[in-house]
Coordinates of C-alpha atoms and ligand atoms in Angstrom, one line a residue:
M1 CA 225.1 -178.0 -40.3
T2 CA 225.9 -178.1 -44.0
A3 CA 223.6 -180.3 -46.2
S4 CA 225.3 -183.1 -48.0
P5 CA 225.0 -182.9 -51.9
D6 CA 222.8 -185.4 -53.5
T7 CA 224.3 -188.4 -55.3
L8 CA 224.1 -187.1 -58.9
T9 CA 225.6 -183.7 -57.9
L10 CA 228.4 -185.5 -56.2
L11 CA 229.2 -187.7 -59.0
R12 CA 229.2 -184.8 -61.4
E13 CA 231.4 -182.6 -59.2
L14 CA 233.9 -185.6 -58.6
E15 CA 234.0 -186.4 -62.4
P16 CA 237.0 -184.1 -63.3
T17 CA 238.9 -185.8 -60.5
V18 CA 238.0 -189.1 -61.7
E19 CA 239.3 -188.1 -65.1
T20 CA 242.6 -186.7 -63.9
N21 CA 243.1 -189.8 -61.9
L22 CA 242.0 -192.2 -64.6
N23 CA 244.6 -190.8 -66.7
R24 CA 247.3 -190.8 -64.1
H25 CA 246.5 -194.5 -63.5
L26 CA 246.7 -195.4 -67.1
A27 CA 249.9 -193.7 -67.5
T28 CA 251.3 -195.5 -64.4
A29 CA 249.9 -199.1 -64.6
K30 CA 252.3 -201.2 -66.5
E31 CA 250.7 -204.0 -68.5
W32 CA 251.7 -207.4 -67.2
F33 CA 250.7 -211.1 -68.0
P34 CA 249.6 -213.7 -65.6
H35 CA 251.0 -216.6 -67.6
E36 CA 254.6 -215.3 -67.2
Y37 CA 254.3 -215.7 -63.3
V38 CA 253.0 -219.3 -63.4
P39 CA 255.7 -222.2 -63.2
W40 CA 253.8 -224.3 -65.8
S41 CA 256.6 -226.9 -66.0
E42 CA 255.5 -228.1 -62.5
G43 CA 252.1 -228.8 -63.6
S44 CA 250.5 -232.3 -64.4
D45 CA 247.1 -233.8 -65.0
F46 CA 244.8 -234.5 -62.3
D47 CA 242.7 -237.6 -61.7
G48 CA 239.0 -237.7 -63.0
V49 CA 238.5 -236.8 -66.7
L50 CA 242.1 -237.1 -67.7
G51 CA 243.1 -239.9 -65.4
G52 CA 246.1 -238.3 -63.9
Q53 CA 247.3 -238.1 -60.3
A54 CA 245.0 -237.2 -57.5
W55 CA 245.7 -234.2 -55.3
D56 CA 247.4 -234.7 -52.1
P57 CA 248.6 -232.2 -49.4
E58 CA 252.1 -233.6 -49.4
Q59 CA 252.4 -232.2 -53.1
S60 CA 252.8 -228.6 -52.0
R61 CA 256.0 -227.0 -50.6
L62 CA 254.0 -224.1 -49.2
P63 CA 253.3 -223.7 -45.4
E64 CA 249.8 -224.5 -44.5
V65 CA 249.0 -220.9 -43.4
A66 CA 250.2 -219.5 -46.5
R67 CA 247.9 -221.8 -48.5
T68 CA 245.0 -220.7 -46.3
S69 CA 245.8 -217.1 -47.0
L70 CA 246.1 -217.7 -50.7
I71 CA 242.6 -219.4 -50.7
V72 CA 241.1 -216.5 -48.9
N73 CA 242.7 -214.1 -51.2
L74 CA 241.5 -215.9 -54.2
L75 CA 238.0 -216.4 -53.0
T76 CA 237.9 -212.7 -52.4
E77 CA 239.1 -212.1 -55.9
D78 CA 236.7 -214.4 -57.3
N79 CA 233.7 -212.5 -56.1
L80 CA 234.4 -209.7 -58.7
P81 CA 231.1 -209.9 -60.5
S82 CA 229.5 -208.7 -57.1
Y83 CA 232.0 -206.0 -56.8
H84 CA 231.5 -204.9 -60.2
H85 CA 227.8 -204.7 -59.5
E86 CA 228.4 -202.5 -56.3
I87 CA 230.5 -200.0 -58.0
A88 CA 228.7 -199.9 -61.4
T89 CA 225.4 -199.2 -59.6
T90 CA 227.0 -196.6 -57.2
F91 CA 229.5 -194.8 -59.5
G92 CA 227.6 -195.5 -62.9
R93 CA 228.8 -196.7 -66.2
D94 CA 229.0 -193.3 -68.1
G95 CA 231.9 -191.0 -68.9
A96 CA 235.1 -191.1 -66.8
W97 CA 233.4 -193.0 -64.0
G98 CA 232.3 -195.8 -66.3
T99 CA 235.8 -196.0 -68.0
W100 CA 237.3 -196.4 -64.5
V101 CA 234.6 -199.0 -63.4
H102 CA 235.4 -201.2 -66.5
R103 CA 239.1 -200.7 -66.4
W104 CA 239.2 -201.6 -62.6
T105 CA 237.1 -204.7 -63.2
A106 CA 239.4 -205.9 -65.9
E107 CA 242.5 -205.5 -63.8
E108 CA 240.9 -207.3 -60.8
G109 CA 240.0 -210.1 -63.2
R110 CA 243.7 -210.6 -63.8
H111 CA 244.4 -211.3 -60.0
G112 CA 242.0 -214.3 -59.8
I113 CA 243.3 -215.8 -63.1
A114 CA 247.0 -215.5 -61.9
I115 CA 246.5 -216.9 -58.5
R116 CA 244.4 -219.8 -59.5
D117 CA 246.7 -220.8 -62.3
Y118 CA 249.6 -220.6 -59.7
L119 CA 247.8 -222.6 -57.1
V120 CA 246.5 -225.3 -59.3
T121 CA 249.8 -225.8 -61.3
T122 CA 251.9 -226.0 -58.3
R123 CA 249.2 -228.3 -56.4
A124 CA 249.1 -226.0 -53.5
V125 CA 245.4 -226.5 -53.0
D126 CA 242.9 -229.1 -53.2
P127 CA 241.2 -228.3 -56.6
V128 CA 237.9 -229.9 -55.8
A129 CA 237.5 -228.2 -52.4
L130 CA 238.6 -224.8 -54.0
E131 CA 236.0 -225.0 -56.7
R132 CA 233.4 -225.9 -54.2
A133 CA 234.4 -223.0 -51.9
R134 CA 234.4 -220.6 -55.0
M135 CA 230.8 -221.8 -55.9
Q136 CA 229.5 -221.4 -52.3
H137 CA 231.2 -218.0 -51.8
M138 CA 230.0 -216.5 -55.2
A139 CA 226.6 -217.9 -54.9
G140 CA 226.1 -215.8 -51.7
G141 CA 227.0 -212.6 -53.5
F142 CA 228.6 -209.6 -52.0
T143 CA 227.1 -206.3 -50.8
N144 CA 229.5 -203.8 -49.3
G145 CA 227.0 -202.5 -46.7
N146 CA 227.9 -198.9 -47.5
D147 CA 225.3 -197.1 -49.2
G148 CA 226.1 -194.1 -51.3
V149 CA 229.2 -192.6 -53.1
L150 CA 231.0 -191.3 -50.0
S151 CA 230.8 -194.4 -48.0
S152 CA 231.7 -196.5 -51.1
L153 CA 234.7 -194.3 -51.8
A154 CA 235.9 -194.7 -48.2
Y155 CA 235.3 -198.4 -48.1
V156 CA 237.2 -199.1 -51.3
S157 CA 240.1 -196.8 -50.1
F158 CA 240.8 -198.9 -47.1
Q159 CA 240.0 -202.1 -48.8
E160 CA 242.4 -201.8 -51.7
L161 CA 245.3 -201.0 -49.2
A162 CA 244.1 -204.0 -47.0
T163 CA 244.2 -206.4 -49.9
R164 CA 247.6 -205.1 -50.9
V165 CA 249.1 -205.7 -47.6
A166 CA 247.4 -209.2 -47.4
H167 CA 248.7 -210.2 -50.8
R168 CA 252.2 -208.8 -50.1
N169 CA 252.5 -210.6 -46.7
T170 CA 251.1 -213.8 -48.0
G171 CA 253.9 -213.9 -50.7
K172 CA 256.5 -213.3 -48.0
V173 CA 255.1 -216.1 -45.8
S174 CA 255.0 -218.4 -48.8
G175 CA 258.7 -219.0 -48.7
D176 CA 258.4 -219.5 -52.5
P177 CA 260.0 -216.8 -54.6
I178 CA 257.7 -217.5 -57.5
C179 CA 254.7 -217.0 -55.4
D180 CA 256.3 -214.0 -53.8
Q181 CA 256.9 -212.4 -57.0
L182 CA 253.4 -212.9 -58.3
L183 CA 251.8 -211.6 -55.3
A184 CA 254.1 -208.6 -55.3
K185 CA 252.7 -207.9 -58.8
V186 CA 249.1 -208.2 -57.6
A187 CA 249.8 -206.1 -54.7
A188 CA 251.3 -203.3 -56.9
D189 CA 247.9 -203.2 -58.8
E190 CA 245.9 -202.8 -55.5
N191 CA 248.2 -200.0 -54.5
L192 CA 247.3 -198.1 -57.6
H193 CA 243.7 -198.8 -57.0
M194 CA 243.9 -197.5 -53.5
L195 CA 245.7 -194.4 -54.7
F196 CA 242.8 -193.8 -57.3
Y197 CA 240.1 -194.1 -54.6
R198 CA 242.0 -192.2 -51.8
N199 CA 242.4 -189.3 -54.2
L200 CA 238.8 -189.3 -54.9
L201 CA 238.0 -189.3 -51.2
S202 CA 240.3 -186.5 -50.7
A203 CA 238.4 -184.4 -53.3
A204 CA 235.1 -185.5 -51.7
F205 CA 236.5 -183.9 -48.5
E206 CA 236.7 -180.4 -50.3
L207 CA 233.3 -180.9 -51.8
A208 CA 231.3 -182.1 -48.8
P209 CA 233.6 -182.1 -45.7
D210 CA 230.9 -183.0 -43.0
A211 CA 229.3 -185.9 -45.0
T212 CA 232.7 -187.3 -46.0
M213 CA 234.0 -187.2 -42.4
R214 CA 230.9 -189.0 -41.3
A215 CA 231.4 -191.6 -44.1
V216 CA 235.0 -192.3 -43.3
C217 CA 234.0 -192.6 -39.6
D218 CA 231.4 -195.1 -40.1
V219 CA 233.2 -197.1 -42.7
V220 CA 236.4 -197.3 -40.4
K221 CA 234.1 -198.2 -37.4
D222 CA 232.6 -201.3 -39.0
F223 CA 235.3 -202.3 -41.6
Q224 CA 235.1 -205.8 -42.7
M225 CA 237.4 -207.5 -45.2
P226 CA 235.7 -208.1 -48.6
G227 CA 236.1 -211.8 -48.0
H228 CA 234.4 -212.0 -44.7
T229 CA 231.7 -214.1 -46.2
I230 CA 234.0 -216.9 -47.1
E231 CA 233.0 -220.2 -45.4
N232 CA 235.0 -220.5 -41.9
F233 CA 236.3 -217.0 -42.4
G234 CA 236.7 -216.4 -38.7
R235 CA 238.9 -219.5 -38.2
K236 CA 241.0 -218.7 -41.3
S237 CA 241.4 -215.1 -40.3
V238 CA 242.6 -216.1 -36.9
Q239 CA 245.3 -218.4 -38.6
I240 CA 246.3 -215.5 -40.9
A241 CA 246.5 -212.9 -37.9
M242 CA 248.6 -215.5 -35.9
A243 CA 251.1 -215.7 -38.8
G244 CA 251.1 -211.7 -39.0
I245 CA 249.9 -211.6 -42.5
Y246 CA 246.9 -209.5 -41.5
D247 CA 246.2 -208.6 -38.0
L248 CA 244.8 -205.7 -36.0
R249 CA 248.2 -204.1 -35.6
I250 CA 248.6 -204.2 -39.3
H251 CA 245.1 -203.0 -39.9
H252 CA 245.6 -200.1 -37.6
D253 CA 249.2 -199.1 -38.5
E254 CA 249.6 -200.0 -42.2
V255 CA 246.1 -199.6 -43.5
V256 CA 243.8 -197.3 -41.6
T257 CA 246.3 -194.8 -40.2
P258 CA 248.2 -194.0 -43.4
V259 CA 245.1 -193.3 -45.3
L260 CA 243.7 -191.1 -42.5
R261 CA 247.1 -189.4 -42.5
Q262 CA 247.2 -188.8 -46.2
L263 CA 243.6 -187.3 -46.1
R264 CA 244.8 -185.1 -43.3
V265 CA 241.7 -186.1 -41.4
L266 CA 243.1 -184.9 -38.0
D267 CA 244.1 -181.5 -39.1
R268 CA 241.7 -180.7 -41.9
E269 CA 239.6 -177.7 -41.4
G270 CA 236.2 -176.5 -42.4
F271 CA 233.9 -178.8 -40.6
S272 CA 230.7 -177.7 -38.8
G273 CA 229.5 -179.4 -35.6
E274 CA 228.4 -182.6 -37.5
G275 CA 231.9 -183.2 -39.0
E276 CA 233.7 -182.4 -35.9
K277 CA 231.5 -184.8 -34.1
A278 CA 232.3 -187.6 -36.5
R279 CA 236.1 -186.8 -36.5
E280 CA 235.9 -186.9 -32.6
E281 CA 234.2 -190.5 -32.9
L282 CA 236.8 -191.6 -35.3
V283 CA 239.7 -190.5 -33.1
E284 CA 238.2 -192.3 -30.1
F285 CA 237.6 -195.4 -32.2
M286 CA 241.2 -195.3 -33.5
T287 CA 242.6 -195.2 -29.8
G288 CA 240.5 -198.2 -29.0
L289 CA 241.7 -200.0 -32.0
D290 CA 245.2 -199.3 -31.1
T291 CA 244.6 -200.8 -27.7
A292 CA 242.9 -203.9 -29.0
A293 CA 245.8 -204.3 -31.4
S294 CA 248.4 -204.1 -28.7
R295 CA 246.3 -206.7 -26.6
F296 CA 246.3 -209.0 -29.5
E297 CA 250.1 -208.8 -30.0
A298 CA 250.4 -209.7 -26.3
K299 CA 248.1 -212.8 -26.6
R300 CA 249.9 -213.9 -29.8
E301 CA 253.2 -213.6 -28.3
A302 CA 252.3 -215.6 -25.3
A303 CA 250.7 -218.3 -27.4
L304 CA 253.8 -218.6 -29.6
A305 CA 255.9 -218.9 -26.5
R306 CA 253.8 -221.5 -25.2
V307 CA 254.1 -223.5 -28.3
K308 CA 257.9 -223.0 -28.3
S309 CA 258.3 -224.0 -24.7
R310 CA 256.2 -227.3 -25.5
A311 CA 258.4 -228.0 -28.4
Ligands
FE2_25 FE1 242.5 -207.7 -56.6
FE2_26 FE1 242.3 -203.7 -56.3

């Protein structure tokens, strides 16, 4: 069994990879402006202080499930101060790590701004309910539950890709080209974030193969979306899954599997018994996830058929 390096050693040894990927990120990420994506001409005053028109669900042209998904995605983005805390305390605020932590935080901040401006301007959501939900969600804070550098790197690699897919598919389901365009832009940022973390995770596999395999295995096994503490998340995520925005099949095929494949988790060598054991556990879990995904798809198909026949 190979000992896993301590946190400070790991951070120091990964730092050159952080620097390379930070530079790659800065060269690739294109500057963009949220205000250019919001149809301001559709906006008007609300009731209350300015005495405008009260919000009413009829004012939105978006399907209900798209609005639910947008709210979940926005509340998820809103918890940024907690995410910043998590990565700043894990990765530190010095050197290349610190530059990344701050830059990432600034980019994520843009997502909440852009989505909120869009939703409020187009009256797609009840602004009072949204604000109360934001207060409630943020007041609860967020801990990713994955202690240590390796688990955190594993978690964010999957989480960034999961949010990318969730934003992208929400845009498609919205039926609104303006919404779709905005969420495609946000999704492109999440993809670059995923690349950064996945490359770091790949470097971690070289430095500490057994410990990294264990971290990946554990994170995949109890993965939860970053917004899972949102009020009524269970009910909302069922709606989102039924609409095919984010479901077990997508999670298995489009999020976990591609990251594992890129990391060459199945054919990588150099593990001792501990790493092999974690890999076997992971493979077994993925098989079960695939089965559960197929079961869900069959149930969804049957439920949709019932609705159709009733109509
Ligand atoms: Fe984001
Ligand atoms: Fe992101």
